[in-house]
Coordinates of C-alpha atoms in Angstrom, one line a residue:
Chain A
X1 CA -7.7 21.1 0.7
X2 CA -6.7 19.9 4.1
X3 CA -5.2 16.6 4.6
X4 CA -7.3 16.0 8.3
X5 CA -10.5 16.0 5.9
X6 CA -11.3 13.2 4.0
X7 CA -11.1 13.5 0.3
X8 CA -14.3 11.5 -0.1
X9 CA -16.9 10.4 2.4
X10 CA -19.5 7.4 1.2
X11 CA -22.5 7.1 3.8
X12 CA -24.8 4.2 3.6
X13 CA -24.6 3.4 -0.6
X14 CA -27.0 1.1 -1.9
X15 CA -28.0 -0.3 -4.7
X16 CA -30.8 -2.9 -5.9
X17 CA -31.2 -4.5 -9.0
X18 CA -34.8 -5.7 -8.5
X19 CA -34.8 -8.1 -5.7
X20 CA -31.1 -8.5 -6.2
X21 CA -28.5 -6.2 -4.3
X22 CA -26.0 -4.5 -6.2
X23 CA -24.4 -3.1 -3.0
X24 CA -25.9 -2.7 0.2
X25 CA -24.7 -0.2 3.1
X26 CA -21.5 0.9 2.3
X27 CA -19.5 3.6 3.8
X28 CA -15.6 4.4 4.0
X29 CA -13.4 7.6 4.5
X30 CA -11.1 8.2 2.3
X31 CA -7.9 11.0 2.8
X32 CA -5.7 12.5 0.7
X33 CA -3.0 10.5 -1.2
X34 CA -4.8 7.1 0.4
X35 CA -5.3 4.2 -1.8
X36 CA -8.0 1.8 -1.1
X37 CA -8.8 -1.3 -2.2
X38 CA -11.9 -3.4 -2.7
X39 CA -11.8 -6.9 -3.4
X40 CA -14.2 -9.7 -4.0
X41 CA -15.2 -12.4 -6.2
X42 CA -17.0 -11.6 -9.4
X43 CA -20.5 -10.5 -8.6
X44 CA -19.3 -9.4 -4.7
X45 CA -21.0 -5.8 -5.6
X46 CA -17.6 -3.6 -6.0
X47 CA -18.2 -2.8 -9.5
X48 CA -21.5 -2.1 -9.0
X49 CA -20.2 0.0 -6.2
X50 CA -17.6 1.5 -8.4
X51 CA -20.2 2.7 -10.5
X52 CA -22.4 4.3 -8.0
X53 CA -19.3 6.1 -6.2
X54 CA -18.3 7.6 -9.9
X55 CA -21.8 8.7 -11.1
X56 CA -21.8 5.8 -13.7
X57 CA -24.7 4.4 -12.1
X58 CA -27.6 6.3 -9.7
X59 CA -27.4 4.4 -6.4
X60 CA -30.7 4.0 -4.2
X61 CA -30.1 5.5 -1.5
X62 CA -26.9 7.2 0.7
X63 CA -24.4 9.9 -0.2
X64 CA -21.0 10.0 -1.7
X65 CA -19.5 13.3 -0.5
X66 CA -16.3 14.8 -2.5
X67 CA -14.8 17.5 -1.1
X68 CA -14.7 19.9 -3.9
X69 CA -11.5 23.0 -4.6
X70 CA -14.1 25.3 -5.0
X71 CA -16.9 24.6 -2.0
X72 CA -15.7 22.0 0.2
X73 CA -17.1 19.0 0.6
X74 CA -20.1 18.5 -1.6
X75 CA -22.8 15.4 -2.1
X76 CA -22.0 14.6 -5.8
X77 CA -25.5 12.7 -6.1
X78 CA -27.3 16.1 -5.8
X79 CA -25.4 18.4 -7.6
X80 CA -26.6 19.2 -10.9
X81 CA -25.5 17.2 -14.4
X82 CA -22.8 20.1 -15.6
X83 CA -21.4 20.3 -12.0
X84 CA -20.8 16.4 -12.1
X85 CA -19.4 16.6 -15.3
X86 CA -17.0 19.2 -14.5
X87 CA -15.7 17.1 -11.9
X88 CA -15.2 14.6 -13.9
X89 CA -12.9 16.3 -16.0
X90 CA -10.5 18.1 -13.7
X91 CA -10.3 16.5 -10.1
X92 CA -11.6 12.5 -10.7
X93 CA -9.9 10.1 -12.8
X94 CA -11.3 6.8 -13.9
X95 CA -9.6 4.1 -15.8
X96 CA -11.3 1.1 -17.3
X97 CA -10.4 -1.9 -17.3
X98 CA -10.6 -2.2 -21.0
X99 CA -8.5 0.8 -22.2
X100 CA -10.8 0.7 -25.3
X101 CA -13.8 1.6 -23.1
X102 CA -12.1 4.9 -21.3
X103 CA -10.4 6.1 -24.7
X104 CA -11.5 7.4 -28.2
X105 CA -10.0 4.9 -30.7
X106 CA -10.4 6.9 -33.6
X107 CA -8.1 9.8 -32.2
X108 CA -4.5 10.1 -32.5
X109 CA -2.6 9.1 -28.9
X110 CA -1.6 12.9 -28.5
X111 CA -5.6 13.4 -29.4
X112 CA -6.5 11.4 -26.5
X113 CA -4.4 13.0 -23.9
X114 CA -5.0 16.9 -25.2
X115 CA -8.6 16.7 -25.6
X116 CA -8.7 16.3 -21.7
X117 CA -6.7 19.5 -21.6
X118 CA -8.6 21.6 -24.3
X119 CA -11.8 20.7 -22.1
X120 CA -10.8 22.4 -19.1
X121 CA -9.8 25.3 -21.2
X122 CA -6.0 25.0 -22.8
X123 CA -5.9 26.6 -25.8
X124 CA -2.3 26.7 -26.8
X125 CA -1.5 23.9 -29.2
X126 CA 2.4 24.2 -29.0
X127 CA 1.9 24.0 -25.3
X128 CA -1.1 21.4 -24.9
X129 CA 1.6 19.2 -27.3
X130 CA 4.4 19.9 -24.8
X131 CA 2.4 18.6 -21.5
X132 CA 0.8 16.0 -23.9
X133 CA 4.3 14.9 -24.7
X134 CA 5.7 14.8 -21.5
X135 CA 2.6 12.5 -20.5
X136 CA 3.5 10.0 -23.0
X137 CA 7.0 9.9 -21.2
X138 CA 6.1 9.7 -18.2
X139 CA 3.6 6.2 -18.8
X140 CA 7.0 5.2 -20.8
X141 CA 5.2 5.8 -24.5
X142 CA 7.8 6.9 -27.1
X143 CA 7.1 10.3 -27.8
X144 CA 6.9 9.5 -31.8
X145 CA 4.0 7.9 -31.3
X146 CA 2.5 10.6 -30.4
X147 CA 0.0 10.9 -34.1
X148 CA -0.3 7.0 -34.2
X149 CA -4.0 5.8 -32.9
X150 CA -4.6 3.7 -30.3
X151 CA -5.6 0.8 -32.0
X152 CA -1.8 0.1 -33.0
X153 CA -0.9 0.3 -29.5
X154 CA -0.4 -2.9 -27.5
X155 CA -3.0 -3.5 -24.4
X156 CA -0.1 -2.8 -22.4
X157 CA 0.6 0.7 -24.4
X158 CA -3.0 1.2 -24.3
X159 CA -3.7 1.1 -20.8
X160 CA -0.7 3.4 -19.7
X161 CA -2.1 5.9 -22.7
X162 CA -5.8 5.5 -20.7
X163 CA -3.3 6.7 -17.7
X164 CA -1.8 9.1 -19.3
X165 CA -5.4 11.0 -20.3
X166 CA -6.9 10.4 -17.0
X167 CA -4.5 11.9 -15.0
X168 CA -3.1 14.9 -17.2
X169 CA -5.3 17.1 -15.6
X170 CA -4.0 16.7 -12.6
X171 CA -7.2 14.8 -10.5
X172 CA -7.0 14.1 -7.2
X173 CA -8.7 11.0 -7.3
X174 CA -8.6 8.0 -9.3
X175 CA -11.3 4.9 -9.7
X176 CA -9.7 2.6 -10.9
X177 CA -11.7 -1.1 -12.3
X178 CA -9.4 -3.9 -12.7
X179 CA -6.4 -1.6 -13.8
X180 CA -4.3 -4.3 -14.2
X181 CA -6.4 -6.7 -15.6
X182 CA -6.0 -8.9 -18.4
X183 CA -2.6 -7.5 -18.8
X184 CA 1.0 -9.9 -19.1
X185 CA 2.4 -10.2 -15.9
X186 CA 5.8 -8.2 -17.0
X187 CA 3.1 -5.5 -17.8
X188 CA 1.3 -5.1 -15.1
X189 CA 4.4 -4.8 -13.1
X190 CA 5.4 -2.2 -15.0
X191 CA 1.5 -0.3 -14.3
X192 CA 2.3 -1.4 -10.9
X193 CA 5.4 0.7 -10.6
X194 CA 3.8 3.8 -12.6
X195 CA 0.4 3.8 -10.5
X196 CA 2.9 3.6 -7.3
X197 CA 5.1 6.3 -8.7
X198 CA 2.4 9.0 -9.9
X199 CA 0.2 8.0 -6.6
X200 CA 3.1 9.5 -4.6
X201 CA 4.4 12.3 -6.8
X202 CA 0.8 13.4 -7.2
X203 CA 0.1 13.4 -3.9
X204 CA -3.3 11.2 -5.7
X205 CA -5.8 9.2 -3.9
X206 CA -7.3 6.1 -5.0
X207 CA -10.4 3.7 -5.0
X208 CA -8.8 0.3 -6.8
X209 CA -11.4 -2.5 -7.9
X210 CA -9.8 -6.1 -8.3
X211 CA -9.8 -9.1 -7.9
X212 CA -6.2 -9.8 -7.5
X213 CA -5.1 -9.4 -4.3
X214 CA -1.1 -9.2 -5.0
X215 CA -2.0 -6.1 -6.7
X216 CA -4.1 -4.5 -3.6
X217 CA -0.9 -6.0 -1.3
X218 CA 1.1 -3.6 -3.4
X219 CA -0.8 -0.8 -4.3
X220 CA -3.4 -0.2 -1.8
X221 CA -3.6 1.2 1.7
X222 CA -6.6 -0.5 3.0
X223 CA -8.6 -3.0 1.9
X224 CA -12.4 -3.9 1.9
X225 CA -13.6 -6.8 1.4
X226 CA -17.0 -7.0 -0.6
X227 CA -19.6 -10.4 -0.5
X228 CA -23.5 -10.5 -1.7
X229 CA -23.3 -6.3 -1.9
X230 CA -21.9 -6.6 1.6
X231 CA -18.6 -5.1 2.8
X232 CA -17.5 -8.0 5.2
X233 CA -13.8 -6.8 6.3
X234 CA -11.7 -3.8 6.7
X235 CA -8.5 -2.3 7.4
X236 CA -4.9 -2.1 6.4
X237 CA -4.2 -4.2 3.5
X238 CA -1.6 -6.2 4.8
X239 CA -3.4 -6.9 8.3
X240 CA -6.4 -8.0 6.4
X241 CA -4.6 -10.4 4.1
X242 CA -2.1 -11.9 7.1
X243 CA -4.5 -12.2 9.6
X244 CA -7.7 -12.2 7.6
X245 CA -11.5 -12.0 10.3
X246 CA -14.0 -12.5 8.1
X247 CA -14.7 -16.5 7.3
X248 CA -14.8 -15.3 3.6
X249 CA -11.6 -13.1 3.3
X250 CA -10.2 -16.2 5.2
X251 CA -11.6 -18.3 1.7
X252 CA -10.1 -15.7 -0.3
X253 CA -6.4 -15.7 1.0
X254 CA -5.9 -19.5 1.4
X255 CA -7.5 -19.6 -2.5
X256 CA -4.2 -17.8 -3.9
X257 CA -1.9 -19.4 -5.7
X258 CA 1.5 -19.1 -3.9
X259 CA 5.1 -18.2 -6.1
Chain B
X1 CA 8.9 3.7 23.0
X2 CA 7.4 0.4 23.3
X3 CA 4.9 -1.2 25.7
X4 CA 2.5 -4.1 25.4
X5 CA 0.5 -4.8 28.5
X6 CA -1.6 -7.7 29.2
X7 CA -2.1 -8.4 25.2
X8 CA -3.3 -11.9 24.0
X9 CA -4.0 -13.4 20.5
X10 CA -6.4 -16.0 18.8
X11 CA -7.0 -17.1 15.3
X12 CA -10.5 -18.1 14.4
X13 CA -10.6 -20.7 11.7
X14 CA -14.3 -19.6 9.8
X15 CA -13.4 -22.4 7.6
X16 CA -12.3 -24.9 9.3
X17 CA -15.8 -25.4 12.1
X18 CA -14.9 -21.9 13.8
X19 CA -12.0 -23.8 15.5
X20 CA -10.9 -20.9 18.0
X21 CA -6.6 -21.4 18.5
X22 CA -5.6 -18.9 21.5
X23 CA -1.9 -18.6 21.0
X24 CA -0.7 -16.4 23.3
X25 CA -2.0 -14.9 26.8
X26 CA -0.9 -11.9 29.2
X27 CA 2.2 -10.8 27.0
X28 CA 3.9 -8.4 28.8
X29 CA 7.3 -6.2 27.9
X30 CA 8.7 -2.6 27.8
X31 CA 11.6 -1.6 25.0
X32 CA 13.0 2.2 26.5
X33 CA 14.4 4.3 23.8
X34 CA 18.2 3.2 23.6
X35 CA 17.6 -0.3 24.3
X36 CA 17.5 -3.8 22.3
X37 CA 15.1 -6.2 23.9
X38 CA 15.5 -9.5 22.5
X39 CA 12.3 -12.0 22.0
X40 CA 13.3 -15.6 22.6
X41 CA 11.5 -18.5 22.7
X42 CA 11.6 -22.3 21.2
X43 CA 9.9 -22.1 17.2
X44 CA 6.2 -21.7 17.3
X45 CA 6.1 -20.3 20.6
X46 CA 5.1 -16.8 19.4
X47 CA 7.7 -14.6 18.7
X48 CA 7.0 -13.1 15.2
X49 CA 3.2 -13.2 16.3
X50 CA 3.8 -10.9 18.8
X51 CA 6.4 -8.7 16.7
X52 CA 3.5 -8.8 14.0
X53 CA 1.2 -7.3 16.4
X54 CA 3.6 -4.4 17.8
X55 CA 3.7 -3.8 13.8
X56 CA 0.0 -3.8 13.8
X57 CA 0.2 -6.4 10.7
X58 CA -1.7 -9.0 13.5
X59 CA -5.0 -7.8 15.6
X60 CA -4.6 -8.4 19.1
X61 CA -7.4 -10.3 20.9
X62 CA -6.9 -7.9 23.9
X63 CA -4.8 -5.8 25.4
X64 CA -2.1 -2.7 24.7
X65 CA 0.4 -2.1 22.7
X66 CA 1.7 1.4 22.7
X67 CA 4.2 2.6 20.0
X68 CA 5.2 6.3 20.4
X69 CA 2.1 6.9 22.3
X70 CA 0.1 5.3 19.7
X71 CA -2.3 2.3 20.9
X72 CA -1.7 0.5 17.9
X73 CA -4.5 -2.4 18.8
X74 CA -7.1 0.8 19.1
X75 CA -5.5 2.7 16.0
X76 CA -6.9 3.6 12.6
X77 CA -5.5 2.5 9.5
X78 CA -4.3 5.9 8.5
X79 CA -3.3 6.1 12.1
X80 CA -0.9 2.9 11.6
X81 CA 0.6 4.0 8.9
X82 CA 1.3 7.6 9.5
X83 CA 3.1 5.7 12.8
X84 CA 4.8 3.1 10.1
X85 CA 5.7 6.5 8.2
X86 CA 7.2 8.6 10.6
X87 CA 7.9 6.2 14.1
X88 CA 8.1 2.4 13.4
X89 CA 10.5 0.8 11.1
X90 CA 10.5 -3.2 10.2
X91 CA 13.1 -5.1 9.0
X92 CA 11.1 -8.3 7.5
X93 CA 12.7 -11.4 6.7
X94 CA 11.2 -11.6 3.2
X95 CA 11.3 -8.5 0.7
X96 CA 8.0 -7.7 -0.9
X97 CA 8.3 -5.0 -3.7
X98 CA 7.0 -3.9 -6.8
X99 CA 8.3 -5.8 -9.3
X100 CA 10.9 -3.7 -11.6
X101 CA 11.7 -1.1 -9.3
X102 CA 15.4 -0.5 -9.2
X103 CA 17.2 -1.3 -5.8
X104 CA 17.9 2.1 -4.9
X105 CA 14.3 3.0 -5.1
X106 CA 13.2 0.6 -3.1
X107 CA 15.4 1.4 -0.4
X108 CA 15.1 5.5 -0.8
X109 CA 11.3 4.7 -0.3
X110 CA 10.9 5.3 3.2
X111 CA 12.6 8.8 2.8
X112 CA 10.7 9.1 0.0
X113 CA 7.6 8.5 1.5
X114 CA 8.7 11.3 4.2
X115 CA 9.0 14.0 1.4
X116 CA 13.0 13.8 1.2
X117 CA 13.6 15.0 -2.3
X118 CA 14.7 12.5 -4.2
X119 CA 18.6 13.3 -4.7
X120 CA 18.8 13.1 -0.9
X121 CA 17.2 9.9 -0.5
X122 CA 19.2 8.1 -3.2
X123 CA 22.2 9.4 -1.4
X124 CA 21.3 8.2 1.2
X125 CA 20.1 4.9 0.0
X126 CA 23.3 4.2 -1.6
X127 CA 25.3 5.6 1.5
X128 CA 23.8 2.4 3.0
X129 CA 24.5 -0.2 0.1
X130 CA 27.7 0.8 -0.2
X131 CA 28.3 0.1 3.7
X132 CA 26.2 -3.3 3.3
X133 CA 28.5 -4.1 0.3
X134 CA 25.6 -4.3 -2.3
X135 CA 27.2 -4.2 -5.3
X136 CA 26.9 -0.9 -7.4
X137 CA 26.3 -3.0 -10.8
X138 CA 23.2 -4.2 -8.7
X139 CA 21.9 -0.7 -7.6
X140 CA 19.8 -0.4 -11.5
X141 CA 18.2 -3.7 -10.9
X142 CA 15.0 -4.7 -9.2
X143 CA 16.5 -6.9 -6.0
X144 CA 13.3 -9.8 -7.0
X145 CA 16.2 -12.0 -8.7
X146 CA 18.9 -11.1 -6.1
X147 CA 20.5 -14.1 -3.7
X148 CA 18.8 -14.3 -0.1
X149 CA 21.8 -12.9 1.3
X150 CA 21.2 -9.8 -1.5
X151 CA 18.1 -9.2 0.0
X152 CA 18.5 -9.6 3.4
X153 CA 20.9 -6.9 3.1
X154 CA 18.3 -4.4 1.0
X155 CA 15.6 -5.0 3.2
X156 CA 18.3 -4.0 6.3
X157 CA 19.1 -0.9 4.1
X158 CA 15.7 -0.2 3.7
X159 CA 14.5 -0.8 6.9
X160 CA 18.2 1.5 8.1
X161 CA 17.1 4.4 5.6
X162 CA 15.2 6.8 8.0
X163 CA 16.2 6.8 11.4
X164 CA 12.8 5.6 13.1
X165 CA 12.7 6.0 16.9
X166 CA 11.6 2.4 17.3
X167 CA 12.2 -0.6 15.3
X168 CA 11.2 -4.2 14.9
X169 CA 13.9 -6.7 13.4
X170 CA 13.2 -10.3 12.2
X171 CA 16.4 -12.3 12.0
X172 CA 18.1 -9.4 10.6
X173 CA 21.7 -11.5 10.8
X174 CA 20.4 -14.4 9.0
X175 CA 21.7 -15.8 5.7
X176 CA 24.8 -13.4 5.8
X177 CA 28.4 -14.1 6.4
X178 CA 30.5 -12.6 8.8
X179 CA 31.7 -9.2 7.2
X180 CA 28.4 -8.1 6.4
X181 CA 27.0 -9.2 9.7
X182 CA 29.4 -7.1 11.8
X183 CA 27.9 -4.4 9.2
X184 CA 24.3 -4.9 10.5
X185 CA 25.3 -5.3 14.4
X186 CA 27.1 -1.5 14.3
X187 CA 24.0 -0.1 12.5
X188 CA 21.8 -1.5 15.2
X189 CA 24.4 -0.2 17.9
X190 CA 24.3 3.3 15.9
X191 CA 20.8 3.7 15.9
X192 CA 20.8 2.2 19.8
X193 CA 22.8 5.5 20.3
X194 CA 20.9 7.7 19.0
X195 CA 17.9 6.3 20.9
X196 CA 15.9 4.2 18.7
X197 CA 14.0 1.2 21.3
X198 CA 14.6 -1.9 19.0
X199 CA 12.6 -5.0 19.5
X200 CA 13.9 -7.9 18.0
X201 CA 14.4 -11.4 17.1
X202 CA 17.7 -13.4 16.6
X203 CA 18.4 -16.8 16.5
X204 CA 21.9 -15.6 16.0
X205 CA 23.2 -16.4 19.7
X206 CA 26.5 -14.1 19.1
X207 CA 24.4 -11.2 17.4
X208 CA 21.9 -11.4 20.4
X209 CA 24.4 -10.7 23.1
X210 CA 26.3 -8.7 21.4
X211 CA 23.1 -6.3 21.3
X212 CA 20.6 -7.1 23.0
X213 CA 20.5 -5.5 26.3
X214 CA 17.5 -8.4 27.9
X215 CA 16.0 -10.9 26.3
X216 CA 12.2 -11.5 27.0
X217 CA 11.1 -15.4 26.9
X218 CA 7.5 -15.6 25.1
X219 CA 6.9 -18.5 26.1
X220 CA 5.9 -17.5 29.2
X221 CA 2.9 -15.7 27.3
X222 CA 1.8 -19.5 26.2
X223 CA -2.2 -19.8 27.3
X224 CA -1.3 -23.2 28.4
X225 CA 1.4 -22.3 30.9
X226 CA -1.0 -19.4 32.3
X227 CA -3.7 -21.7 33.0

């Protein structure tokens, strides 16, 4: 790991549905403990793009290059199907929007979080309980929880316990699709604070997908702006919002609601 | 510490028929470490456009602006805000934070953000609150339902926290009374001492000359006046 490489590298990431782009051309850097974000309306490609960057969805053409603990940076579109899955289980995180899509509802919340662990080898179950328990904490679920399922959670329990699973294994880097989404507004700041929190503690990077760009003003880094599959705009988040370039972000910022 | 040569700014309007507005032309100034450079100039005329720029929060149109050897109009995002990090504090006149995060968080952040173990920062950060007569009962609470005056004085503390070797300050005497506004003026003659090059701007005539050590007039850098 070396913090003058960058963490990921996307070169030239396309994606057609038929005639219809998905995305089109993108590429970024992204370093260590940087958090991006990518906004847009609905249908602007950065799902889509989301997808294709976290081997969800086989892109066209272009590269998405990770660099890896054990060989440096590494195309993850050409390495073989256990390799990517590996991957996916130690150094990349990705949390759903719907926290029923990135968990397993008929496992206990302590389930949830230790089955990451057992599948990158932990074996001991008085310890995998112990870090399992110390997750819950740390997303703010009571520990005596811990054997209830999911489905008794709140949306707002739910989504921190998605968290918790996705980032007990200690990944360094996070997609995140609409993390914040759909939640109350006294919940999200709560996320807010526990995204910003681990972000820094973990020394984690992160690729945010919303559309709600008070979130991206406090979570993100940089920002890129996505239309038609297109990235339009880029740079830091709080340049591109205050002094918006792009006839489209300029839309986008005058569109928000001010409180 | 701080130099911006020749720099002018213009807003495109995409949505509005591409209307091009230039705002400012040929702004020139120089802020050596140790000194206060005031920005004056009537309301509109372009003082916390230019500030914004030095902050890299605004693209310049043309020109230079050097912070700490860093060309901020030229600079990379991650260049920006390792020079944010490390080099170039702001002291804003509105306080955007996470909801929920407790006021000595938010203004241990900075140090936080440097790798200062958390003990030291929140020492720190309440060494500073204390002196700026934040209430301790507050300290717990997240400063989003605090008075104007509250968070003037957080932002300050924040903006005080680590001791940046150049720093941009927006009205950092408004909406505070007098006790609290002698507070501000020693920390700015502190960090003055210790060599910090401090751009600012202060409607606060008293604060200004106490201070400042020139005052630069931006609307000299007004594209009609060059013309």
């Amino acid at each position: 790991m070396n913090s003058d490489r960058a963490l990921l590298s996307v070169r030239g990431l396309t994606k057609r549905y038929g005639a219809h782009v998905g995305c089109a051309d993108v590429a970024f850097d992204l370093y260590p403990g940087e958090v991006m974000g990518i906004v847009g309306e609905s249908g602007s490609g950065k799902s889509t793009l989301l997808g294709c960057m976290a081997g969800h969805l086989a892109p066209d053409s272009g590269q998405v290059i990770f660099d890896t603990r054990a060989a440096g940076p590494r195309d993850i579109l050409t390495m073989s199907e256990p390799e990517r899955r590996m991957l996916t289980r130690t150094d990349w995180a990705f949390v759903h929007q719907h926290a029923r899509d990135g968990l397993r509802m008929g496992v206990s919340a302590g389930g949830n979080v230790g089955e990451r662990l057992m599948a990158v080898g932990a074996r001991n179950y008085g310890a995998i309980r112990a870090r399992v328990a110390d997750w819950l904490e740390r997303v703010e679920i009571d520990a005596g929880r811990i054997d209830d399922r999911p489905a008794t959670f709140s949306g707002g329990m739910q989504q921190r316990l998605q968290i918790a699973r996705n980032l007990v294994t200690g990944p360094r880097l996070a997609f995140m699709d609409e993390p914040t989404g759909g939640l109350d507004v006294s919940v999200q700041a709560r996320l807010l604070d526990l995204l910003r929190g681990l972000v820094r503690d973990m020394g984690l990077s992160a690729v945010i997908v919303t559309h709600d760009l008070a979130v991206v003003r406090l979570l993100a880094d940089r920002l890129m702006v996505m239309k038609s599959g297109r990235v339009v705009e880029t740079g830091l988040t709080d340049q591109v919002l205050d002094d918006p370039q792009h006839g489209y972000t300029q839309l986008l910022v005058s569109s928000v609601l001010q409180v | 510490m701080i130099r911006v040569q020749d720099v002018s700014k213009t807003f495109t309007l995409h949505n509005q028929g591409g209307a091009v507005i230039r705002v400012m032309e040929g702004a020139m100034l120089q802020v050596a470490p140790g000194e206060c450079v005031a920005l004056t100039g009537p309301s509109g005329a372009g003082k916390s456009t230019l500030m914004r720029m030095v902050y890299g929060n605004y693209l310049a149109a043309s020109g230079v602006i050097e912070v700490g050897g860093v060309d901020v109009t030229r600079a990379t995002p991650r260049e920006i805000l390792a020079l944010r990090r490390h080099t170039l504090g702001h002291v804003s006149q509105f306080l955007r934070v996470v909801p929920r995060v407790p006021t000595l968080d938010v203004v241990a952040e900075p140090l936080r953000a440097l790798g200062t173990p958390a003990e030291a920062a929140h020492a720190a950060a309440a060494a500073l609150l204390r002196r700026l007569n934040v209430p301790e009962a507050l300290w717990r609470l997240s400063p989003t339902t605090f008075s104007g005056g509250e968070q003037q004085r957080v932002n300050i503390a924040r903006g005080f926290a680590h001791p940046y070797p150049a720093l941009l300050l927006d009205e950092p005497t408004a909406s505070l009374d007098a006790a609290n506004r002698a507070v501000v003026l020693d920390l700015i003659d502190e960090a003055k001492t210790r060599g910090a090059a401090i751009l600012g701007i202060f409607h606060d005539e008293g604060a200004r000359n106490r201070v400042c050590d020139r005052c630069v007039d931006v609307a000299a850098f007004c594209p009609g006046r060059a013309a």
